[in-house]
């Protein structure tokens, strides 16, 4: 069983819709991440929150908007997406001192399809 | 430049046979190395990690990996593969002082009966 919970598991949305992906962890980790994974590719980093502050934004388009309401929750707000944004979106967490020392704990992802 | 190379896109082994997945890294400082596994429709799960000390590290599910600094390698091994090991395997290096992880392209493992 994964200790990082993501909802929903699947999401189909039109290009004009607004939706949100949610992620929750209760391991006391202070760093939380959003990754995007296309088929047969490794995960690509999108955002990192450390101690509830945005630490990294990997030049992600503004149609993706992250939010970290508290140390256990991470959201990704989606608006006006394009079909090429269809992918598996993975949430991960780690201890707050950076991944060099702390492995990533991943959720099972949200499979997003943009029509 | 920092990079992780997994030379094999996919590997097929028979159930019960031994397995070795290759990983080479390029990183200027002391590498912090990981192997993750991803089953279909799942997220990534940590198999094992190497930070320092003994160069042979043991992980979950009977996997082990050996760090060889002279060859810049961190190969993953398992003495006897089970059908449930069929999955995608990612080698990764953690970047010191930050939150970035460099992943290799992955190796897809197929297990035949």
XYZ file of C-alpha atoms in Angstrom:
228
model
C 0.000 0.000 0.000
C 1.232 3.457 -0.904
C 1.574 6.060 1.838
C 0.973 8.868 -0.626
C -2.658 9.020 -1.731
C -3.726 10.658 -4.968
C -7.238 11.402 -6.159
C -8.802 10.915 -8.578
C -7.170 7.847 -10.149
C -8.487 8.793 -13.582
C -9.652 12.126 -14.980
C -11.016 13.038 -18.390
C -11.434 16.733 -19.046
C -12.139 19.020 -21.946
C -9.839 21.832 -22.908
C -12.122 24.439 -21.340
C -12.619 22.655 -18.029
C -11.137 23.453 -14.642
C -10.215 20.518 -12.452
C -7.900 19.741 -9.536
C -5.664 16.843 -8.618
C -5.173 16.096 -4.946
C -2.373 14.456 -3.003
C -2.073 13.619 0.685
C 0.693 12.137 2.822
C 0.937 11.476 6.547
C 4.590 10.504 6.860
C 5.614 13.890 8.242
C 7.528 14.690 5.067
C 8.143 18.385 4.474
C 8.904 18.261 0.739
C 6.198 17.469 -1.807
C 6.491 17.164 -5.569
C 4.468 17.024 -8.742
C 5.848 14.966 -11.596
C 4.467 14.392 -15.079
C 5.089 11.052 -16.769
C 4.419 10.255 -20.409
C 4.186 6.677 -21.597
C 7.493 4.798 -21.606
C 9.361 7.790 -20.186
C 10.795 8.621 -16.768
C 8.981 11.116 -14.548
C 9.623 14.807 -15.264
C 9.718 17.217 -12.366
C 7.123 20.001 -12.434
C 6.997 21.585 -8.969
C 8.532 21.174 -5.530
C 7.205 22.530 -2.254
C 9.496 22.588 0.740
C 7.995 23.465 4.115
C 4.847 24.591 2.263
C 6.697 27.120 0.123
C 7.176 26.736 -3.624
C 10.828 25.865 -4.072
C 11.022 24.771 -7.702
C 8.900 25.512 -10.757
C 10.423 23.812 -13.778
C 9.088 26.423 -16.216
C 5.687 24.764 -16.206
C 2.949 26.538 -18.234
C 0.590 28.666 -16.160
C -2.349 26.405 -17.019
C -0.923 24.231 -14.223
C -1.177 25.882 -10.804
C 0.137 24.125 -7.682
C -1.040 24.741 -4.158
C 0.179 23.430 -0.810
C -2.501 24.189 1.816
C -0.548 22.477 4.610
C 2.328 20.085 5.125
C 0.198 17.027 4.319
C -1.689 18.234 1.267
C -0.717 19.160 -2.262
C -3.052 20.192 -5.055
C -2.568 20.764 -8.755
C -5.150 23.013 -10.358
C -5.711 22.511 -14.064
C -7.243 25.003 -16.491
C -7.400 25.242 -20.266
C -5.215 22.205 -20.799
C -4.108 20.929 -24.176
C -4.347 17.343 -25.464
C -0.558 17.020 -25.147
C -0.969 17.468 -21.388
C -2.504 14.004 -21.222
C -0.192 11.963 -18.989
C 0.185 10.267 -15.635
C 0.607 12.889 -12.909
C 2.545 11.640 -9.932
C 2.751 13.173 -6.505
C 5.739 12.387 -4.311
C 7.073 13.354 -0.923
C 10.391 13.225 0.871
C 11.981 14.497 4.028
C 12.594 18.226 3.850
C 16.349 18.095 3.422
C 16.387 17.302 -0.282
C 16.364 14.206 -2.406
C 20.089 13.636 -2.343
C 19.614 12.194 1.117
C 15.974 11.251 1.086
C 14.318 8.942 -1.387
C 11.049 9.878 -3.008
C 7.780 8.263 -1.934
C 5.347 8.243 -4.831
C 1.597 7.970 -5.050
C -0.033 5.803 -7.707
C -0.790 8.793 -9.863
C -3.724 10.352 -11.666
C -4.169 9.283 -15.272
C -5.267 12.480 -17.049
C -6.820 12.543 -20.494
C -7.506 15.898 -22.150
C -10.050 15.764 -24.959
C 26.870 17.143 -17.197
C 24.876 15.075 -14.749
C 23.205 12.074 -16.323
C 22.038 8.530 -15.755
C 22.208 5.963 -18.517
C 20.357 2.691 -18.625
C 21.694 1.012 -21.763
C 18.930 -1.576 -22.086
C 15.477 -0.345 -23.113
C 14.013 -3.756 -22.393
C 15.188 -7.147 -21.159
C 13.465 -10.522 -21.215
C 14.410 -13.241 -18.737
C 12.917 -16.589 -17.903
C 11.242 -17.072 -14.563
C 13.790 -18.410 -12.085
C 16.749 -17.039 -14.022
C 19.101 -14.399 -12.654
C 18.798 -10.744 -13.586
C 21.165 -7.841 -13.949
C 20.014 -4.374 -14.990
C 22.725 -1.911 -15.901
C 23.042 1.681 -14.789
C 25.841 4.170 -15.398
C 25.918 7.657 -13.984
C 27.819 10.854 -14.587
C 27.997 13.087 -11.560
C 30.827 15.258 -10.255
C 30.269 14.785 -6.541
C 29.542 11.796 -4.326
C 26.534 10.145 -5.929
C 23.417 9.287 -3.992
C 21.944 6.457 -6.023
C 18.538 4.846 -6.136
C 16.667 2.132 -7.945
C 12.908 2.474 -8.323
C 10.400 0.028 -9.782
C 7.116 0.906 -11.474
C 4.470 -1.715 -12.121
C 1.804 -0.968 -14.745
C -0.694 1.603 -13.515
C 1.294 2.297 -10.365
C 3.646 4.924 -9.033
C 7.344 4.364 -8.480
C 8.486 2.335 -5.476
C 11.941 2.530 -3.962
C 13.856 -0.740 -4.238
C 17.132 0.340 -2.639
C 19.491 3.247 -2.147
C 23.232 3.836 -1.847
C 24.704 6.741 0.062
C 28.062 5.528 1.354
C 29.739 2.591 3.043
C 29.328 -0.970 1.865
C 29.209 -0.960 -1.924
C 26.778 -3.885 -2.039
C 23.344 -2.788 -0.874
C 20.336 -4.935 -0.223
C 16.828 -3.868 -1.061
C 13.291 -5.082 -0.955
C 11.885 -8.030 -2.923
C 15.259 -9.812 -2.970
C 17.055 -7.172 -5.061
C 20.602 -5.973 -4.502
C 22.835 -3.473 -6.240
C 26.571 -2.936 -6.374
C 28.192 0.482 -6.535
C 31.428 0.576 -8.516
C 33.001 4.009 -8.435
C 35.717 3.109 -10.931
C 33.097 2.154 -13.508
C 30.517 4.802 -12.504
C 28.010 1.983 -12.313
C 25.216 0.923 -9.993
C 23.846 -2.318 -11.423
C 20.767 -4.011 -10.025
C 20.691 -7.774 -9.546
C 18.354 -10.507 -8.466
C 19.369 -14.189 -8.286
C 15.982 -15.637 -9.260
C 13.305 -13.636 -11.043
C 9.597 -14.111 -10.361
C 6.826 -13.337 -12.824
C 5.687 -10.512 -10.526
C 9.008 -8.713 -11.133
C 7.859 -7.733 -14.620
C 7.861 -3.944 -14.482
C 9.773 -0.811 -15.445
C 12.966 -0.158 -13.496
C 14.481 3.294 -13.086
C 17.970 4.098 -11.860
C 18.305 7.582 -10.383
C 20.791 9.942 -8.770
C 19.884 12.556 -6.162
C 21.346 16.020 -6.652
C 23.189 17.228 -3.571
C 21.775 20.314 -1.903
C 18.540 20.390 -3.869
C 15.330 18.614 -4.620
C 16.065 17.298 -8.075
C 16.484 13.668 -9.012
C 17.908 12.606 -12.334
C 16.209 9.497 -13.659
C 17.495 7.137 -16.273
C 15.251 6.340 -19.226
C 14.180 3.089 -17.620
C 14.477 -0.603 -18.463
C 11.352 -2.634 -19.084
C 11.667 -6.159 -17.691
C 9.642 -8.947 -19.281
C 9.499 -12.335 -17.549
C 8.649 -15.411 -19.569
C 7.319 -18.643 -18.106
